[in-house]
PDB file of C-alpha atoms in Angstrom:
ATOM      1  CA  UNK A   1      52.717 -24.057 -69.817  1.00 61.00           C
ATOM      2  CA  UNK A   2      52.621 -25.010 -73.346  1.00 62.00           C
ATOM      3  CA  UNK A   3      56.380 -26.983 -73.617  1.00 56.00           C
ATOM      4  CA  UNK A   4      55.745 -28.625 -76.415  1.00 60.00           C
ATOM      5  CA  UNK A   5      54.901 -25.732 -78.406  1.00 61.00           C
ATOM      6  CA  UNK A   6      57.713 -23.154 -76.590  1.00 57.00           C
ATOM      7  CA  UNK A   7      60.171 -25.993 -78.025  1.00 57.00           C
ATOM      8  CA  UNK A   8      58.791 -25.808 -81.451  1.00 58.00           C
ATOM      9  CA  UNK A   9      58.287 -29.728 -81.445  1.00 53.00           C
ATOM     10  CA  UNK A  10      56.699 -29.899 -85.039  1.00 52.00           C
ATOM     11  CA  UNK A  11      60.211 -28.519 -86.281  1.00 50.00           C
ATOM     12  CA  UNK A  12      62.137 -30.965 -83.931  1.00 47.00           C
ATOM     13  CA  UNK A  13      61.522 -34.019 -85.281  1.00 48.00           C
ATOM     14  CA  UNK A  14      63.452 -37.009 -83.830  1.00 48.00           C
ATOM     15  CA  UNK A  15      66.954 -35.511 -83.299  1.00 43.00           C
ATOM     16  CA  UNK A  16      68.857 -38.647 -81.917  1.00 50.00           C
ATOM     17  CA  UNK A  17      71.960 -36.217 -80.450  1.00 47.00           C
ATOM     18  CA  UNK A  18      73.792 -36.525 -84.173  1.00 50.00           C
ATOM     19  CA  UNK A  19      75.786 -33.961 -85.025  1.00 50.00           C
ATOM     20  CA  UNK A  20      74.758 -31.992 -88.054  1.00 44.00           C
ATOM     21  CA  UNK A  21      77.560 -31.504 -91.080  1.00 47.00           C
ATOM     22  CA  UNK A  22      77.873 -28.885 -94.271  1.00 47.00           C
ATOM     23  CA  UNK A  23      78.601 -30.654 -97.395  1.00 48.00           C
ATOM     24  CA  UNK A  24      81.002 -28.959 -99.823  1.00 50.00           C
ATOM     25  CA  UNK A  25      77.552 -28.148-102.001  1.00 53.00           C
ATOM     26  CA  UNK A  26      75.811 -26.226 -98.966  1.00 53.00           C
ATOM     27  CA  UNK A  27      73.377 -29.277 -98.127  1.00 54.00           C
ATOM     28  CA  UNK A  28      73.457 -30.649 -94.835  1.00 52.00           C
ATOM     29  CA  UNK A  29      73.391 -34.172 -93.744  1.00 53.00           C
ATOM     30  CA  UNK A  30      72.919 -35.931 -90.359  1.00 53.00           C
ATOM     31  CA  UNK A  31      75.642 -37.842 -88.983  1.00 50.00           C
ATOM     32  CA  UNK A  32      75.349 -40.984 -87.029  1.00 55.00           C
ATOM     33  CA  UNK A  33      75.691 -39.951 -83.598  1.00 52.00           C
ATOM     34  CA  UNK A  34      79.390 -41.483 -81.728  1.00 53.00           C
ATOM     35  CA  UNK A  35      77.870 -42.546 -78.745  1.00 50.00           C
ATOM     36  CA  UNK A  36      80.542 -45.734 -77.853  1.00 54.00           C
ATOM     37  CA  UNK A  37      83.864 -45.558 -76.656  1.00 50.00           C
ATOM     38  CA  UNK A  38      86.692 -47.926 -77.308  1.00 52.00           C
ATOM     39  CA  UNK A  39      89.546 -49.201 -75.226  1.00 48.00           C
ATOM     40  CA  UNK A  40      92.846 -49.339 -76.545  1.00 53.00           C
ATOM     41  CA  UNK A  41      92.739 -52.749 -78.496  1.00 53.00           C
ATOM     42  CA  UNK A  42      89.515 -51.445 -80.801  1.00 56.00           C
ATOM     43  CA  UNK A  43      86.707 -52.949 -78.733  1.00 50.00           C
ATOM     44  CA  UNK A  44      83.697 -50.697 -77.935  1.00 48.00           C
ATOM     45  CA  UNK A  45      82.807 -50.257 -74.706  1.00 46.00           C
ATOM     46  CA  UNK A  46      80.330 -47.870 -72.919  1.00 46.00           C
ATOM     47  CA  UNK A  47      78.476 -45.249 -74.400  1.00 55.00           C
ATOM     48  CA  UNK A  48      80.426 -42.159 -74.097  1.00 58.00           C
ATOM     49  CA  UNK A  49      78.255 -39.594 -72.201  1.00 63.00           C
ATOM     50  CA  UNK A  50      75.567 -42.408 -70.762  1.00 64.00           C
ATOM     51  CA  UNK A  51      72.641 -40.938 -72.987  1.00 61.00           C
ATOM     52  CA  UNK A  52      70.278 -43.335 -74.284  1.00 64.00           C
ATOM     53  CA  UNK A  53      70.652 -41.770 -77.983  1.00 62.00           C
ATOM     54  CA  UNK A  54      67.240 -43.354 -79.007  1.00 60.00           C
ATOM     55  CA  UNK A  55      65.302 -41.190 -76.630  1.00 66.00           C
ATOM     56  CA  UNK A  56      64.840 -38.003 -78.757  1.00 77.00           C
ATOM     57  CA  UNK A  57      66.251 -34.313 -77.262  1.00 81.00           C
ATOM     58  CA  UNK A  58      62.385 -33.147 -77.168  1.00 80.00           C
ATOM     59  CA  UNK A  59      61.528 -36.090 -75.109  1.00 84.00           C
ATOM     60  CA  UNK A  60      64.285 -35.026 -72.454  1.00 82.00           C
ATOM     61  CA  UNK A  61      63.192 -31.323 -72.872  1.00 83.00           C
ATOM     62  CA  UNK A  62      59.642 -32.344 -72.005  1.00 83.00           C
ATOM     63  CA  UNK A  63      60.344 -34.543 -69.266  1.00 81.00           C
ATOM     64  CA  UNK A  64      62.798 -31.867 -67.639  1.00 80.00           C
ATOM     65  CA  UNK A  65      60.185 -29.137 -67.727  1.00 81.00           C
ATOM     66  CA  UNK A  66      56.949 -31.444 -66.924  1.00 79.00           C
ATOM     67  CA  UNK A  67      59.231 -32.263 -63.284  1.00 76.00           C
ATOM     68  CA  UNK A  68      59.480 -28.850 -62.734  1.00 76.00           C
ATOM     69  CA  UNK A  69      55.821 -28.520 -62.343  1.00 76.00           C
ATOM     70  CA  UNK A  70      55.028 -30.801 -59.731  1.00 75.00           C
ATOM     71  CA  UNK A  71      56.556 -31.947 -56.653  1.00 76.00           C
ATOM     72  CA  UNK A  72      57.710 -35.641 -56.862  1.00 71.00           C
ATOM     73  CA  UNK A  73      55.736 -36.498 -53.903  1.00 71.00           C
ATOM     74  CA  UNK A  74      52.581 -35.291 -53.079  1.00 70.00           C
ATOM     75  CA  UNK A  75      53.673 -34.197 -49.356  1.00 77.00           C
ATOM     76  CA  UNK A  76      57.496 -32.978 -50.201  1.00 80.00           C
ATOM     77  CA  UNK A  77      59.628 -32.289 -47.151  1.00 85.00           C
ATOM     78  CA  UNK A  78      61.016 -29.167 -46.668  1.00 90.00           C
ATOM     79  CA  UNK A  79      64.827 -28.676 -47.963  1.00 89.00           C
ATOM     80  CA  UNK A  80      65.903 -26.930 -44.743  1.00 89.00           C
ATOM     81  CA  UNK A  81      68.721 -27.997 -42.695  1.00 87.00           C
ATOM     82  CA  UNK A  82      67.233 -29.801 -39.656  1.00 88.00           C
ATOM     83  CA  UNK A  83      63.617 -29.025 -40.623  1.00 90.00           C
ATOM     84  CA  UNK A  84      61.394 -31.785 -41.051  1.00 87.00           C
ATOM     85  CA  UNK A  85      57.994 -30.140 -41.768  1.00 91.00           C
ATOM     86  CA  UNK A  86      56.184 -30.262 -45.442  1.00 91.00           C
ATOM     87  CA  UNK A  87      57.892 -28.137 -47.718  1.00 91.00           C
ATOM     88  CA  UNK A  88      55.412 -26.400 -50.035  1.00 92.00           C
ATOM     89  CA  UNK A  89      56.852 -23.218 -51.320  1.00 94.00           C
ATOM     90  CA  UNK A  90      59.135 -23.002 -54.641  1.00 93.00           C
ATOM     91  CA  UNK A  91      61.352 -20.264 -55.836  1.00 94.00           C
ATOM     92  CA  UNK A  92      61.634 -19.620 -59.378  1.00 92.00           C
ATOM     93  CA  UNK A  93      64.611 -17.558 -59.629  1.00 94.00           C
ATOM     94  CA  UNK A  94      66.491 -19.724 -57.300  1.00 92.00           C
ATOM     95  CA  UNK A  95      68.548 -22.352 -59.025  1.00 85.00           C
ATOM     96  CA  UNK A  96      68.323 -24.679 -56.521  1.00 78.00           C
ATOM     97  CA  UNK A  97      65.601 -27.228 -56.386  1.00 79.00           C
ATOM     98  CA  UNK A  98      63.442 -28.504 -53.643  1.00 85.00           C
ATOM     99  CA  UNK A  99      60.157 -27.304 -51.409  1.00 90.00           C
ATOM    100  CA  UNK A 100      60.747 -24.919 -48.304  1.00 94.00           C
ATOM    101  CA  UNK A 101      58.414 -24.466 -45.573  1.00 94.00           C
ATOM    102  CA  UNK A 102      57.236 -20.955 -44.655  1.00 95.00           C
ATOM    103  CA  UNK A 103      59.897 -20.252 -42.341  1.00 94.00           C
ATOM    104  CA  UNK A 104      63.073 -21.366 -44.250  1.00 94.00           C
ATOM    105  CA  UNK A 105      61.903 -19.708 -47.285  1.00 95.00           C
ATOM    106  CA  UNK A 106      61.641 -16.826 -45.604  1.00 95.00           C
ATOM    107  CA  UNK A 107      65.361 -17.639 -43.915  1.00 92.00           C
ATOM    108  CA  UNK A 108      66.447 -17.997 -47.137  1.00 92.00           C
ATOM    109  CA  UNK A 109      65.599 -14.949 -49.178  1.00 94.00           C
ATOM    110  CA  UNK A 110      66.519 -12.108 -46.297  1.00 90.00           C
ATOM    111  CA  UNK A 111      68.299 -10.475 -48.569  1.00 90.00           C
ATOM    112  CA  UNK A 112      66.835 -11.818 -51.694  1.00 94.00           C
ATOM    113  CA  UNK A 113      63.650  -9.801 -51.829  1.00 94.00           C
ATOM    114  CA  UNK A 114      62.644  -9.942 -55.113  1.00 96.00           C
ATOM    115  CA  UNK A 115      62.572 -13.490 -56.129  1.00 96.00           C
ATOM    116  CA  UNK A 116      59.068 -14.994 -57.244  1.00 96.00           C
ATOM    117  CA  UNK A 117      57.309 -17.308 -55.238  1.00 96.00           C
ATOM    118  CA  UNK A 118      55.278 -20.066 -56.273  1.00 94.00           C
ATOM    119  CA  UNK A 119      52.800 -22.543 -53.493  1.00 94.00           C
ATOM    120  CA  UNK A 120      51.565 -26.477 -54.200  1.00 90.00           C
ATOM    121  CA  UNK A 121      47.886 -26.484 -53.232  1.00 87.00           C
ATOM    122  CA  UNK A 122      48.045 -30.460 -53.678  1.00 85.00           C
ATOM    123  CA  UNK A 123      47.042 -29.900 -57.533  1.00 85.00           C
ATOM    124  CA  UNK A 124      49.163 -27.248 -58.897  1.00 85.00           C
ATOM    125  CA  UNK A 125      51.435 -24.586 -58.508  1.00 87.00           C
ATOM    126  CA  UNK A 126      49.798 -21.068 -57.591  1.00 92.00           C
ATOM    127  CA  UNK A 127      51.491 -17.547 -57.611  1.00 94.00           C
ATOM    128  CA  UNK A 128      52.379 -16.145 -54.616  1.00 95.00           C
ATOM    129  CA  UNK A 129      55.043 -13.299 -52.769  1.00 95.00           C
ATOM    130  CA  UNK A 130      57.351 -12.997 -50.490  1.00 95.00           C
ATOM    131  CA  UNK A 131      55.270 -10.202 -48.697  1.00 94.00           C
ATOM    132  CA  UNK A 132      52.400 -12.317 -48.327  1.00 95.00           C
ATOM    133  CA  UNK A 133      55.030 -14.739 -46.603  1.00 95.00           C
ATOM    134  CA  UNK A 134      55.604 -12.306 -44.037  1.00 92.00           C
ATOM    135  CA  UNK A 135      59.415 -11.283 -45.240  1.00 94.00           C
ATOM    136  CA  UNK A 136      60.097  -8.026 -43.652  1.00 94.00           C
ATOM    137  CA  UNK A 137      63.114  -6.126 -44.843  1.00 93.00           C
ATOM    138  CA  UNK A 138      65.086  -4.626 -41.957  1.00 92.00           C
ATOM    139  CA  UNK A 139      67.512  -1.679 -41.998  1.00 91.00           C
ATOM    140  CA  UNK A 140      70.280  -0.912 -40.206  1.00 85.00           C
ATOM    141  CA  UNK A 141      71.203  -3.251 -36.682  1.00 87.00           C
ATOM    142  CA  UNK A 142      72.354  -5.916 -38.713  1.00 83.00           C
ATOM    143  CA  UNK A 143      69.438  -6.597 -40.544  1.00 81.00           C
ATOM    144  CA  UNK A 144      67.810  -7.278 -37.464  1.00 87.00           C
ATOM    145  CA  UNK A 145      64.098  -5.239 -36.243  1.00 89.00           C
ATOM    146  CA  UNK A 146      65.129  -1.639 -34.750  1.00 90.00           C
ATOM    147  CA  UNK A 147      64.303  -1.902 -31.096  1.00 89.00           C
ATOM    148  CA  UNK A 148      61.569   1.173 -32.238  1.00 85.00           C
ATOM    149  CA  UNK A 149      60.301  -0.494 -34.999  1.00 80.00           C
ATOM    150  CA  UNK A 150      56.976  -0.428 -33.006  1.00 75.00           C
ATOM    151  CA  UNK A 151      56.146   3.481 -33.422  1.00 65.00           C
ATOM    152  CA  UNK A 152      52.582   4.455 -34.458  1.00 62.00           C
ATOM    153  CA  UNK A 153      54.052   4.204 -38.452  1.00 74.00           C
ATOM    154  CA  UNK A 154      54.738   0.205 -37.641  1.00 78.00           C
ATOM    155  CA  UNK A 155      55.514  -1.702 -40.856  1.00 89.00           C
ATOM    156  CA  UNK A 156      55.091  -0.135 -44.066  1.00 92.00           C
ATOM    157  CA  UNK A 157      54.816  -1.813 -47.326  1.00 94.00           C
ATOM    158  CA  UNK A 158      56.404   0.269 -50.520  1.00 95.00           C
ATOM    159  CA  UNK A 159      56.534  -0.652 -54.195  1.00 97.00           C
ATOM    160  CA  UNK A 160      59.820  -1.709 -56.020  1.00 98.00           C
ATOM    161  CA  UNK A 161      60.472  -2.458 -59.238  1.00 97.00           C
ATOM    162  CA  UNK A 162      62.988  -4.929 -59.920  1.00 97.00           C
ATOM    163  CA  UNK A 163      64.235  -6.629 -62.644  1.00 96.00           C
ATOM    164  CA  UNK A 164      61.616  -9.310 -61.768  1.00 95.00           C
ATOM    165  CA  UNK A 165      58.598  -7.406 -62.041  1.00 95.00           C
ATOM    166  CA  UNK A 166      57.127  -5.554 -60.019  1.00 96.00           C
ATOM    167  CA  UNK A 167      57.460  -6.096 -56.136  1.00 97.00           C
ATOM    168  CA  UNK A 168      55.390  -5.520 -53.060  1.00 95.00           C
ATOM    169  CA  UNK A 169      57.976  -4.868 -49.973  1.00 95.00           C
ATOM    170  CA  UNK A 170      57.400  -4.619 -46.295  1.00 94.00           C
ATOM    171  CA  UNK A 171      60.017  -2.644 -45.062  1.00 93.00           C
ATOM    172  CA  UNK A 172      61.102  -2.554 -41.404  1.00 92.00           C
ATOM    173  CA  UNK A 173      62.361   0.933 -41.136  1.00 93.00           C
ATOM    174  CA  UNK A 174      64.874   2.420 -38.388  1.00 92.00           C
ATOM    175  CA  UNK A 175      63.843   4.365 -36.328  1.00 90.00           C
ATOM    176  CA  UNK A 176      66.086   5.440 -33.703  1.00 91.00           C
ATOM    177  CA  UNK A 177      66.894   9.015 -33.400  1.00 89.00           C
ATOM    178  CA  UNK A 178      69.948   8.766 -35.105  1.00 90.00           C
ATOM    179  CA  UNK A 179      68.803   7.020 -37.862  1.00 91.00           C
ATOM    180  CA  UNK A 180      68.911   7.936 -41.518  1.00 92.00           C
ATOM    181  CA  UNK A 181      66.044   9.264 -43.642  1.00 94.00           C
ATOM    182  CA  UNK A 182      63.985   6.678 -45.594  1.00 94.00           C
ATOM    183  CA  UNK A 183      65.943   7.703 -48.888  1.00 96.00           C
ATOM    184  CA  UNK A 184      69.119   7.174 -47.682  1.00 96.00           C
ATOM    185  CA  UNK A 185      67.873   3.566 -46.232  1.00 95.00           C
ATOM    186  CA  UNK A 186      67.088   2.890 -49.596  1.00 96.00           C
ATOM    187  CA  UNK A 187      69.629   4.658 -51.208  1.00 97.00           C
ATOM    188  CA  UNK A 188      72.083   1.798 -48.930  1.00 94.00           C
ATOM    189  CA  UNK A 189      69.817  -1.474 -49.924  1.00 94.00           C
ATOM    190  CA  UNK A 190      70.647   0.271 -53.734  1.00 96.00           C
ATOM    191  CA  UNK A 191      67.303   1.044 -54.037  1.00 97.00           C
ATOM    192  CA  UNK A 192      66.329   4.355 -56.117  1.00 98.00           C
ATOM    193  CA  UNK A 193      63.490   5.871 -54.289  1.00 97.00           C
ATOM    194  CA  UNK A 194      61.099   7.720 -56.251  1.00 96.00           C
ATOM    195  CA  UNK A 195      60.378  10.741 -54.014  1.00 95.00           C
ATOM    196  CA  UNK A 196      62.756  12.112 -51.354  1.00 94.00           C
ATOM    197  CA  UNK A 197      60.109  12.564 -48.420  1.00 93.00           C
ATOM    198  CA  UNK A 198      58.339   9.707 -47.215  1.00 91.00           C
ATOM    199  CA  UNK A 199      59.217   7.126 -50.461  1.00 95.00           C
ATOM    200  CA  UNK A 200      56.525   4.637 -51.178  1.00 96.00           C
ATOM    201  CA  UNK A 201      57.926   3.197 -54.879  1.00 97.00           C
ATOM    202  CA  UNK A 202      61.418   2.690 -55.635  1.00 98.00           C
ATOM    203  CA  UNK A 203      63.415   1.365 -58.583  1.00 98.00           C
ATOM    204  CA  UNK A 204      66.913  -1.375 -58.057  1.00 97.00           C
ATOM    205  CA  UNK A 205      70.089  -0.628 -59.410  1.00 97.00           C
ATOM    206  CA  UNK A 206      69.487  -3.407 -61.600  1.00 96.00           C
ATOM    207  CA  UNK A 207      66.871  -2.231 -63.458  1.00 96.00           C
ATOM    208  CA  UNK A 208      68.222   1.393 -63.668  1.00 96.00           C
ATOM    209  CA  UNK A 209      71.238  -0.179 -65.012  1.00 95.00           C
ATOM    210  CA  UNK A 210      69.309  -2.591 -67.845  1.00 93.00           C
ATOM    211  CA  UNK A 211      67.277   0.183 -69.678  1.00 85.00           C
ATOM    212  CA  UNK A 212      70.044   2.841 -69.479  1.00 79.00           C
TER     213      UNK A 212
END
C-alpha cells in the first residue's frame, strides 16, 4: 500500500509533535513542542511522554504501517496458547497482533465468521478466507457438528454479506428431526436470509442496520 501517499506526506512536512496556536490576527504559528518535565526545584528532567520529538509524526506513521506488513521474523510462531508451530495467518479486523497457525485461527474466529484473512508466503501477505481455512459454522448443539450432519446434503456453503464484504460461509446445518428450518437457523446467528426455502445468500444485522 501506498502509506506515504494515504498520509499526504508532501503536506506533512516535518511536524516535530508542536502544538499549533491562533494568533489574535487569524495566522497560525508553531509552538516549540514541551517535551521536558521539571521537578519541584526548576530542574528539567525527562522528557514528558518518552517521544524522541526530532523523529517527525510521518516517520512514526510509516514505520507503524510498514510493521504491519511483514512478520518480524521470517518463520513467526504461532500466538496460540501452548502451540508451538509456525504461525502464518493474520487477521485484519482483529486488533490483536501476532501469526496463528491454521488451527488456532480457526479456534479463534468460531463465532467470528466474517473477519478477513490474510497468509505470509515468505514474501508477502496474500488474501485469503476463512472458508478456505476450513471454518465450518455449526448450529444448534452448542455450536458443535449435529450428530446428522453427514446426510446426502453434507456441508453447504451460502453467501453472506457482511459489513466486511462479501463472505463465503460453510454452514454446518442441523439436522435432526426436530430441528429448525434453515431460515430460522439463520434468522438465530442474526442472519437475514434472502429466500425462505432452501437460503443460499443472506445479509447480517449489521449491514441491514448501516444502510437503513
Amino acid at each position: 500500500m501506498d502509506y506515504e501517499g494515504f498520509l499526504g506526506v508532501e503536506d506533512m512536512g516535518e511536524y516535530d509533535g508542536g502544538d499549533i496556536r491562533e494568533e489574535d490576527n487569524g495566522n497560525e504559528e508553531e509552538c516549540e513542542p514541551d517535551s521536558d518535565v521539571k521537578d519541584t526545584d526548576g530542574n528539567k528532567t525527562v522528557e514528558r511522554d518518552g517521544i524522541d520529538h526530532n523523529v517527525t509524526l510521518r516517520e512514526l506513521a510509516l514505520t507503524a504501517m510498514y510493521e504491519q506488513e511483514v512478520p518480524p521474523i521470517s518463520k513467526p510462531s504461532c500466538f496460540g496458547i501452548d502451540c508451538s508451530v509456525v504461525g502464518v495467518y493474520d487477521c485484519v479486523d482483529c486488533d490483536a497482533m501476532g501469526y496463528y497457525c491454521q488451527e488456532c485461527i480457526i479456534e479463534r474466529h468460531q463465532r467470528l465468521p466474517f473477519h478477513r484473512m490474510e497468509e505470509w508466503d515468505g514474501n508477502c501477505l496474500c488474501r485469503t478466507s476463512l472458508a478456505e481455512l476450513v471454518l465450518i459454522i455449526f448450529f444448534g448443539h452448542g455450536h458443535q457438528p449435529c450428530p446428522n450432519i453427514h446426510d446426502e446434503l453434507g456441508i453447504q456453503d451460502i453467501t453472506i454479506l457482511d459489513i466486511t464484504g462479501v463472505h463465503t460461509v460453510r454452514m454446518g446445518w442441523c439436522r435432526c428431526a426436530t430441528a429448525c428450518s434453515q431460515a430460522e437457523q439463520l434468522f438465530a446467528r442474526k442472519w437475514f436470509p434472502a429466500t425462505i426455502l432452501r437460503p443460499r445468500t443472506a445479509f447480517t444485522f449489521r449491514v441491514l442496520k448501516l444502510f437503513h
